[in-house]
Short mmCIF file of C-alpha atoms and ligand atoms in Angstrom, two decimals:
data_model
loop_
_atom_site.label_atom_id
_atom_site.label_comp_id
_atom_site.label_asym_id
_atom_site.label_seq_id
_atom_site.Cartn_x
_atom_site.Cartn_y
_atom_site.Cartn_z
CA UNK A 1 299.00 160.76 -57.84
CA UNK A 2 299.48 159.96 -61.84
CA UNK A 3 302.64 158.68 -61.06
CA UNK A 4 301.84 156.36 -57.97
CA UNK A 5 299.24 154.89 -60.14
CA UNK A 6 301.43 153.61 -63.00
CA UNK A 7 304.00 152.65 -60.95
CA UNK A 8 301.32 150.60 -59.23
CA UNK A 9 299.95 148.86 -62.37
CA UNK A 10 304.08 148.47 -63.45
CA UNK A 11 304.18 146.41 -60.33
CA UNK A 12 301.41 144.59 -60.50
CA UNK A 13 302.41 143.45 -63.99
CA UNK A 14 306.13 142.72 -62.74
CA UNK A 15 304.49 140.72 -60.26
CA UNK A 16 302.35 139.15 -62.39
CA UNK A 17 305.88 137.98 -64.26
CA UNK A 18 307.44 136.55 -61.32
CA UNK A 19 304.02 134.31 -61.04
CA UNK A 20 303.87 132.86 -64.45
CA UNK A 21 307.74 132.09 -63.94
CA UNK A 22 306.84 130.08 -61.05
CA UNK A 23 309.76 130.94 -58.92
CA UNK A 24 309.62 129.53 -55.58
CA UNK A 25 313.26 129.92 -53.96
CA UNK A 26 314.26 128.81 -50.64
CA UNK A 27 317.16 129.45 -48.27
CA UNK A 28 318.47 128.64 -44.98
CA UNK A 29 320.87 129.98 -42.17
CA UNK A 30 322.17 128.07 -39.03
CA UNK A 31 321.45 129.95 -35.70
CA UNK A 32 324.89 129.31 -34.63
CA UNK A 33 325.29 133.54 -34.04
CA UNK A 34 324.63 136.66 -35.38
CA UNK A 35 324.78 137.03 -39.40
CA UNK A 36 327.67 139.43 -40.75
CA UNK A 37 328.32 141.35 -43.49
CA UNK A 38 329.63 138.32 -45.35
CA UNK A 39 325.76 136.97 -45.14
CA UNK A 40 324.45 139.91 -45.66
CA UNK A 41 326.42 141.11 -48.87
CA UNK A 42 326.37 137.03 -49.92
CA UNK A 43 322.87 136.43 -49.84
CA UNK A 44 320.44 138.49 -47.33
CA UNK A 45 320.67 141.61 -49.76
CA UNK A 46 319.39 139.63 -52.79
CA UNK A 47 316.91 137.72 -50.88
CA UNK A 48 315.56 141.34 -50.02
CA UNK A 49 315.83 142.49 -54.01
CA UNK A 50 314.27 139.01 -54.94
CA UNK A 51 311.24 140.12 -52.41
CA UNK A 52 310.66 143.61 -53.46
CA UNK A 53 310.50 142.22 -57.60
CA UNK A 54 307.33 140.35 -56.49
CA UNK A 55 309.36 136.58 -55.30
CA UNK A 56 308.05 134.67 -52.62
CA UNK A 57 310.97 133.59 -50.65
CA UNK A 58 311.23 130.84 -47.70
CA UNK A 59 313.50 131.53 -45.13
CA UNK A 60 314.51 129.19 -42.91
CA UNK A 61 316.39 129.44 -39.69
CA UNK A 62 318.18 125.87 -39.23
CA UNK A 63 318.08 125.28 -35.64
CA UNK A 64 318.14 121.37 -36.13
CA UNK A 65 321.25 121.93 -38.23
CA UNK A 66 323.19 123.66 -35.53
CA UNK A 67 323.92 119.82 -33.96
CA UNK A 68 324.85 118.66 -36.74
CA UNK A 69 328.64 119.30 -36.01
CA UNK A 70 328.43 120.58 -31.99
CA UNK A 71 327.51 119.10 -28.75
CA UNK A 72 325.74 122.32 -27.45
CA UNK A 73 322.06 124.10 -28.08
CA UNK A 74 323.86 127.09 -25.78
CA UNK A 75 321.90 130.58 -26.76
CA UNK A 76 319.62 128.70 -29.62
CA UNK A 77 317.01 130.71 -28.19
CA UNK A 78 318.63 134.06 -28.49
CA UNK A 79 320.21 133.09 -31.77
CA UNK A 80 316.48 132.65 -33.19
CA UNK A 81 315.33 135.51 -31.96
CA UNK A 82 318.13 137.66 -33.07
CA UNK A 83 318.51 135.90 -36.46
CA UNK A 84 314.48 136.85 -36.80
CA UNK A 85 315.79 140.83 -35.55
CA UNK A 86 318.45 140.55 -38.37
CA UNK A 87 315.97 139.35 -41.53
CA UNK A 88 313.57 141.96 -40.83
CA UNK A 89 316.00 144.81 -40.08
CA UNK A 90 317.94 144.12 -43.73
CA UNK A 91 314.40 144.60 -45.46
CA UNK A 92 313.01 141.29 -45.63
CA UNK A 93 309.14 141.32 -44.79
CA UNK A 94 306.93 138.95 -43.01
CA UNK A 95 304.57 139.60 -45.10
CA UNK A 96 306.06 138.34 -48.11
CA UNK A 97 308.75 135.82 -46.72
CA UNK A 98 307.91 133.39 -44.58
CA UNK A 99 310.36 132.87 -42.36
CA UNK A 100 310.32 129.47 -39.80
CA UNK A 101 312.39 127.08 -38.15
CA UNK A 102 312.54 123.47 -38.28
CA UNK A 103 312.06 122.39 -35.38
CA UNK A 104 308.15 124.04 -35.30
CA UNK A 105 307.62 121.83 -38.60
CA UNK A 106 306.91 118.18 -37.68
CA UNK A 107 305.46 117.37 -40.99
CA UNK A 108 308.75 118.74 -42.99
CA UNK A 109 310.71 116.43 -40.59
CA UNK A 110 308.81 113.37 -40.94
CA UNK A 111 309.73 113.84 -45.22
CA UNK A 112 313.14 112.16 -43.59
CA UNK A 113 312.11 108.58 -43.16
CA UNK A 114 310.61 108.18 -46.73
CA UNK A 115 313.51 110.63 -48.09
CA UNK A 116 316.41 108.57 -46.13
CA UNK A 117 314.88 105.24 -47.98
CA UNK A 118 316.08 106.72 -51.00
CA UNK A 119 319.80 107.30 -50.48
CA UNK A 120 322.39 105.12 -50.56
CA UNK A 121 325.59 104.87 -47.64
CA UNK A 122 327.68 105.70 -50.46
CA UNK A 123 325.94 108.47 -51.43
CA UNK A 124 325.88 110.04 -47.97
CA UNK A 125 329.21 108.94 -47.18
CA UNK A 126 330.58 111.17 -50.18
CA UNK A 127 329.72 114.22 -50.20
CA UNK A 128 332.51 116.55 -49.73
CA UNK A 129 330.90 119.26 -47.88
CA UNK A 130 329.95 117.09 -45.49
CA UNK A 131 333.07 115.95 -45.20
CA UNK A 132 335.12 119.20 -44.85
CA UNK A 133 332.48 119.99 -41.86
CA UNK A 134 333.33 116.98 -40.35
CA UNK A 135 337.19 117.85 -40.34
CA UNK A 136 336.92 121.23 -39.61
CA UNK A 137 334.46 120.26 -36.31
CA UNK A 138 337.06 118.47 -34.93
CA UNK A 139 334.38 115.77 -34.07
CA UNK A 140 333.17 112.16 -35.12
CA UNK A 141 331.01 112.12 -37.74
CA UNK A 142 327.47 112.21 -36.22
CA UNK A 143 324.33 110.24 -37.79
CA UNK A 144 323.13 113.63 -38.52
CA UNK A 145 326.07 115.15 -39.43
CA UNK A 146 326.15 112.32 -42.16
CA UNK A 147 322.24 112.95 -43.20
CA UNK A 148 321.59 116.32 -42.74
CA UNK A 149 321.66 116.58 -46.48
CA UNK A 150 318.82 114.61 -46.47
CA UNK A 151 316.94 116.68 -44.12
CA UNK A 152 318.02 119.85 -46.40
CA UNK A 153 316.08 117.76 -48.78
CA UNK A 154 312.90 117.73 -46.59
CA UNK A 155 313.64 121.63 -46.14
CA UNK A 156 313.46 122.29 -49.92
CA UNK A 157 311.00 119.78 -51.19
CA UNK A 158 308.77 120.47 -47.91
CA UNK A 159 307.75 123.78 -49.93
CA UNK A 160 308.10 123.09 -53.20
CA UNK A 161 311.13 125.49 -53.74
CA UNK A 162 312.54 125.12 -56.98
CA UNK A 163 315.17 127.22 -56.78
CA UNK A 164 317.96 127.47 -54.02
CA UNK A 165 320.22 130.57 -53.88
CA UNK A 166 323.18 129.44 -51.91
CA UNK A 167 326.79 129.61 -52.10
CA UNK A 168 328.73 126.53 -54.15
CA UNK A 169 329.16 124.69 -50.72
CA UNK A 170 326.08 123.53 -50.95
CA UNK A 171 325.83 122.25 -54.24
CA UNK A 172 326.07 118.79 -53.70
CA UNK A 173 323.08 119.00 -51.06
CA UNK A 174 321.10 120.06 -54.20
CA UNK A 175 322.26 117.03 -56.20
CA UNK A 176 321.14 115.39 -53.65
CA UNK A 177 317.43 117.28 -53.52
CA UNK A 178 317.59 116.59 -56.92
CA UNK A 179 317.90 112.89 -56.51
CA UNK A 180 315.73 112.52 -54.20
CA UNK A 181 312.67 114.19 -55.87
CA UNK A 182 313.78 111.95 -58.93
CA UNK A 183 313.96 108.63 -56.89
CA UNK A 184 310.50 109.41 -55.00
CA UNK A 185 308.60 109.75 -58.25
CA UNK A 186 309.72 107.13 -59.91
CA UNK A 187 309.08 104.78 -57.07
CA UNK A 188 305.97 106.49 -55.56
CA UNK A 189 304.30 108.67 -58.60
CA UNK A 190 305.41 112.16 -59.22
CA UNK A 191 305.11 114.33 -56.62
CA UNK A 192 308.10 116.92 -56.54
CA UNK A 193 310.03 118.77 -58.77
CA UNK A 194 313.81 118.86 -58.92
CA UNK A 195 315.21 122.07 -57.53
CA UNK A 196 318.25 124.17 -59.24
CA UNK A 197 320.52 126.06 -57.24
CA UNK A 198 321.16 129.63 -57.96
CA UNK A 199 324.44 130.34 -57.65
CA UNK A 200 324.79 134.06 -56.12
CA UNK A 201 327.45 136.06 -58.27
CA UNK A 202 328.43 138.64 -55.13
CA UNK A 203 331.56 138.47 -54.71
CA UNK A 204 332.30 136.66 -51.74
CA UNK A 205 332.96 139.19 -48.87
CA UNK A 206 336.22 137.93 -47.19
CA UNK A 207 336.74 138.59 -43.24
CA UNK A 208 339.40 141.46 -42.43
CA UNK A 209 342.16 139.01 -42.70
CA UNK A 210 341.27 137.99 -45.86
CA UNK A 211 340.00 134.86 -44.89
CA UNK A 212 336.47 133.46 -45.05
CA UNK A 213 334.52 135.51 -42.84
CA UNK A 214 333.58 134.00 -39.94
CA UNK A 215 332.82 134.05 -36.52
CA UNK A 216 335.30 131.65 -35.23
CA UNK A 217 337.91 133.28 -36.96
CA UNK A 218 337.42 136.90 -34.66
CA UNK A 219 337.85 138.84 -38.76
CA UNK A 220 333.79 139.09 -38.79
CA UNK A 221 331.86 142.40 -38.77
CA UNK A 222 328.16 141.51 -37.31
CA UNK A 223 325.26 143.77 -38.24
CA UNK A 224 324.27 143.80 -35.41
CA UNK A 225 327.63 145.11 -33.44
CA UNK A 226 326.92 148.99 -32.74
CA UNK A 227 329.24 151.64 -34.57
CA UNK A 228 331.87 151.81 -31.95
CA UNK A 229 332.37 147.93 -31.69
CA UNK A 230 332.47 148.32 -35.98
CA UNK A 231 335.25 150.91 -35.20
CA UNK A 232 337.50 148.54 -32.68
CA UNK A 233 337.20 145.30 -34.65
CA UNK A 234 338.20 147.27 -37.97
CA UNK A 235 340.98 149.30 -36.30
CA UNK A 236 342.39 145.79 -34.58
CA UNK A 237 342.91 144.66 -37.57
CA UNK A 238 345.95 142.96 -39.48
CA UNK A 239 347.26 145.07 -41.96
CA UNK A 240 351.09 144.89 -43.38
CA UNK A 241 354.12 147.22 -43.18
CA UNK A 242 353.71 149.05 -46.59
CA UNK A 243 352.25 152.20 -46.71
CA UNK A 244 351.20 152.64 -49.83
CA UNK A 245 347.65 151.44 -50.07
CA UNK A 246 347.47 149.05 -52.82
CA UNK A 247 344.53 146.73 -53.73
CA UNK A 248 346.29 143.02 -54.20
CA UNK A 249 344.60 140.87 -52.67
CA UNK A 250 347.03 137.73 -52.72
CA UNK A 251 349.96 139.31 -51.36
CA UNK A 252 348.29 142.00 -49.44
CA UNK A 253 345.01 139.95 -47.66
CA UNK A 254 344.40 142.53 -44.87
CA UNK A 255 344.76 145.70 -46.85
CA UNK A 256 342.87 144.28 -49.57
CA UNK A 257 340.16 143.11 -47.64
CA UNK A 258 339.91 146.35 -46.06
CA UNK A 259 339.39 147.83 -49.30
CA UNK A 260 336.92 145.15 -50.60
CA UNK A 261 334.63 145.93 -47.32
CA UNK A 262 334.82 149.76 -47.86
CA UNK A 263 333.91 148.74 -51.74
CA UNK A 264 330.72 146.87 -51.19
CA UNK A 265 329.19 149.44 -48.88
CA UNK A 266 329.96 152.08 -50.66
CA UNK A 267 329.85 151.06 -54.51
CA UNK A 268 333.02 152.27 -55.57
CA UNK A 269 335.98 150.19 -57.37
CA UNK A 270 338.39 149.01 -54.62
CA UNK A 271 341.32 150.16 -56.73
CA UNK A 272 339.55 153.99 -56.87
CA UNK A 273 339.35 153.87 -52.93
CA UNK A 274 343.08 152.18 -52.67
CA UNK A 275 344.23 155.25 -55.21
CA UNK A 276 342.55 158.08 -53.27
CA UNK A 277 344.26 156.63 -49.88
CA UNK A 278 347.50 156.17 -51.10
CA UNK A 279 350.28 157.52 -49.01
CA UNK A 280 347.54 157.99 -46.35
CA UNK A 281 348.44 154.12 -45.54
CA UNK A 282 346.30 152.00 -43.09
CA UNK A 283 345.22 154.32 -40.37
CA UNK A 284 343.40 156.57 -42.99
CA UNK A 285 341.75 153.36 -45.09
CA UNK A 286 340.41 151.62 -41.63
CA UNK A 287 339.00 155.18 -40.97
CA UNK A 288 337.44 155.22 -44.28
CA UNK A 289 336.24 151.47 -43.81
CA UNK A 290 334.57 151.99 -40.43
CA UNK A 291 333.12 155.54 -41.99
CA UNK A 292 331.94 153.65 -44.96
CA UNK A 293 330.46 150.44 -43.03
CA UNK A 294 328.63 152.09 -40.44
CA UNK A 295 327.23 155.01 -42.76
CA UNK A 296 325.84 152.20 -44.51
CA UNK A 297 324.55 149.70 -41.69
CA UNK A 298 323.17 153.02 -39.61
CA UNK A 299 319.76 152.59 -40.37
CA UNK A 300 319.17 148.75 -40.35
CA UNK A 301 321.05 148.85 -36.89
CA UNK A 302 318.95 151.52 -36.06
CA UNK A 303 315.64 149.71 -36.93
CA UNK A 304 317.33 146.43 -35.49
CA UNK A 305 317.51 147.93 -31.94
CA UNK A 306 313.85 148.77 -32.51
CA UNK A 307 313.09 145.19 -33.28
CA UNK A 308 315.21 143.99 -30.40
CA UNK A 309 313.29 146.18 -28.02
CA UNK A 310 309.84 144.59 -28.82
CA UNK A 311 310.94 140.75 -29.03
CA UNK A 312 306.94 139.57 -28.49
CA UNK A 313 306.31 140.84 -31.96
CA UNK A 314 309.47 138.98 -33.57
CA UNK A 315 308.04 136.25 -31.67
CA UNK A 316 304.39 136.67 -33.62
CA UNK A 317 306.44 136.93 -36.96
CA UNK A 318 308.47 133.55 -36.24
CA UNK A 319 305.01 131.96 -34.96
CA UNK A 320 303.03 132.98 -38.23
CA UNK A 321 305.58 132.02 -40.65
CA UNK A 322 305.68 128.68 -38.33
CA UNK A 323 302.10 128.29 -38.90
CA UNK A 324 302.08 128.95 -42.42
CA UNK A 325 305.18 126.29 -43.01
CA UNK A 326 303.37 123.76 -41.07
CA UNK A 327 299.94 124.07 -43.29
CA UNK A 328 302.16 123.92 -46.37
CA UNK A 329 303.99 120.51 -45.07
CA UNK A 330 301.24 119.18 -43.82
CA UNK A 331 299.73 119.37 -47.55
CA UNK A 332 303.41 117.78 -48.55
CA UNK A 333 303.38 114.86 -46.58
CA UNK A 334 299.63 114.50 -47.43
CA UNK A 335 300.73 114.32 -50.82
CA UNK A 336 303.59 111.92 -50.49
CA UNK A 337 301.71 109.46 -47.62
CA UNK A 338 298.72 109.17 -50.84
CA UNK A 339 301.76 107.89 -53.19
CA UNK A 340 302.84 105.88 -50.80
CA UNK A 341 299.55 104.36 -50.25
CA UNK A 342 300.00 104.98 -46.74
CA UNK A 343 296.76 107.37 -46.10
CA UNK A 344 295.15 104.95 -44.30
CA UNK A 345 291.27 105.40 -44.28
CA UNK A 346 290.92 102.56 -41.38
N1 LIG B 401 323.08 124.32 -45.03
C1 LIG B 401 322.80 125.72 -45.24
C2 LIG B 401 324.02 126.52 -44.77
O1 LIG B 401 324.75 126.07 -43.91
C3 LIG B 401 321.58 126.21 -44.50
C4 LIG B 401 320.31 125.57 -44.98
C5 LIG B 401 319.54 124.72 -44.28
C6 LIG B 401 319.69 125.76 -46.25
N2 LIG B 401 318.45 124.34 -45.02
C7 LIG B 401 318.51 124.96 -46.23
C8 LIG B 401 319.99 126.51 -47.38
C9 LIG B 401 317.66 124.89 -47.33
C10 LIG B 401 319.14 126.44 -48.48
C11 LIG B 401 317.98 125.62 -48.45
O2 LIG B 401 324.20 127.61 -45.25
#
């Protein structure tokens, strides 16, 4: 068809864009669970737009950075595997994103030795994200929980990514990237390039109590929960005594985050959905939420329960990306033992 055919060539030449910019982003997620509409409306959804312009993104499912802050490895497994079930029912393709986990990547973890000679105590010991984790775990701080910025380093550098989309959180483990890649090339020779973060403009999704969304706070939505369990956790939650549906979301966190959930799966202003409810007060708008949410998460849960049912090939996908991400660090470290003058030829 005429039509297919310039489309084609319009692609080829967008994709042909995206090469001469160079744009090699990387990202990460902890297998701690199952990613939620806060991940997916934060970052998985432009990690998928980013892929279909032509970008080759790195994924990376951070099972070494689950201990970082917790004793237990409980369901790592099953967290993978579901995590893999999540990426690839939200659009993002094996084909073009490579998609691993650390712990299959020797080479990318051995870039911590040279990388942690290159960091101060003081350095380490002040970074505030670090810190909050620390606080919020309840535990000591750990070795690693002190120097997993360090190993984010090895993550990023590992593939060359220059550019990180994350959340502001994780800023100063970019600074730190950043350092690093400086500090290795002045010492050793140049080697890596210092990595930007790209700051994702989404508005933050909140949880349905207006918090951050989370897990651990019970005010998540997963994608992967079916329709009826969408239905329960939106209709259990905190709302206020007003009736009138109003969108403020400092004095009215539940109703407001209500509305901001219906807004981002459906496109339309929170104040035009918050109008049209009105006097219809919170029983309507959590009908119109769950309506909205699961109208829009219907076919990736649909294709997700397809994926879960075959679990050897989400298997294959994690071990290809696994192999690919070992090939490319292996190259990495080959690099950065030659600077080093540590290639022995003996
Ligand atoms: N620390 C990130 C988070 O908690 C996850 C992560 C691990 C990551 N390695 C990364 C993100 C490399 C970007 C690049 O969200």
């Amino acid at each position: 068809m005429a039509q297919d055919t310039s489309f084609d060539v319009a692609l080829k030449r967008s994709n042909a864009i995206w090469e001469d910019l160079d744009v090699h982003p990387v990202t990460g997620d902890r297998p701690t669970g199952r990613l939620h509409l806060g991940h997916y409306f934060g970052t998985l959804k432009g990690r998928v737009d980013l892929q279909n312009m032509g970008v080759n993104t790195n994924v990376l499912i951070a099972d070494y950075q689950v201990i970082t802050d917790r004793d237990t490895t409980e369901n790592i497994q099953d967290n993978v595997i579901n995590m893999v079930a999540d990426y690839l029912a939200v659009g993002i393709d094996p084909e073009k994103t490579m998609i691993f986990t650390h712990s299959a990547v020797p080479a990318a973890n051995q870039l911590m030795l040279p990388f942690l000679s290159l960091v101060s105590e003081a350095e380490l010991q002040r970074n505030p994200t670090v810190k909050a984790e620390m606080e919020a775990s309840g535990h000591t701080l750990t070795g690693l929980l002190l120097t997993y910025p360090v190993h984010q380093a090895c993550d990023i550098l590992f593939c060359k990514g220059n550019i990180v989309p994350v959340g502001k959180d994780q800023l100063p483990h970019i600074e730190l990237t950043r350092t690093i890649a400086r500090r290795f090339n002045e010492r050793f020779g140049k080697v890596f390039e210092e990595p930007n973060g790209l700051l994702s403009d989404a508005h933050l999704l909140p949880g349905l109590d207006g918090r951050k969304m989370s897990k651990s706070y019970g005010n998540a939505i997963a994608i992967s929960m079916t329709a009826e369990e969408t239905a329960k956790r939106i209709k259990k939650s905190q709302t206020d005594s007003e009736r009138f549906i109003t969108f403020d979301p400092e004095n009215r966190p539940g109703v407001s985050a209500l509305l901001t959930t219906a807004s981002v799966c459906t496109g339309r202003p929170e104040i035009e959905i918050a109008e049209e409810i009105g006097n219809g007060g919170s029983g309507q708008l959590k009908k119109y939420v769950t309506e909205s949410v699961n109208e829009y998460f219907a076919p990736i849960r649909q294709k997700r329960m397809e994926l879960m049912a075959d679990t050897d090939y989400l298997a294959d996908v994690l071990n290809e990306g696994n192999k690919k991400a070992n090939a490319i660090a292996q190259n990495t470290l080959d690099d950065v033992m030659d600077a080093m003058g540590m290639n022995y030829k003996f």
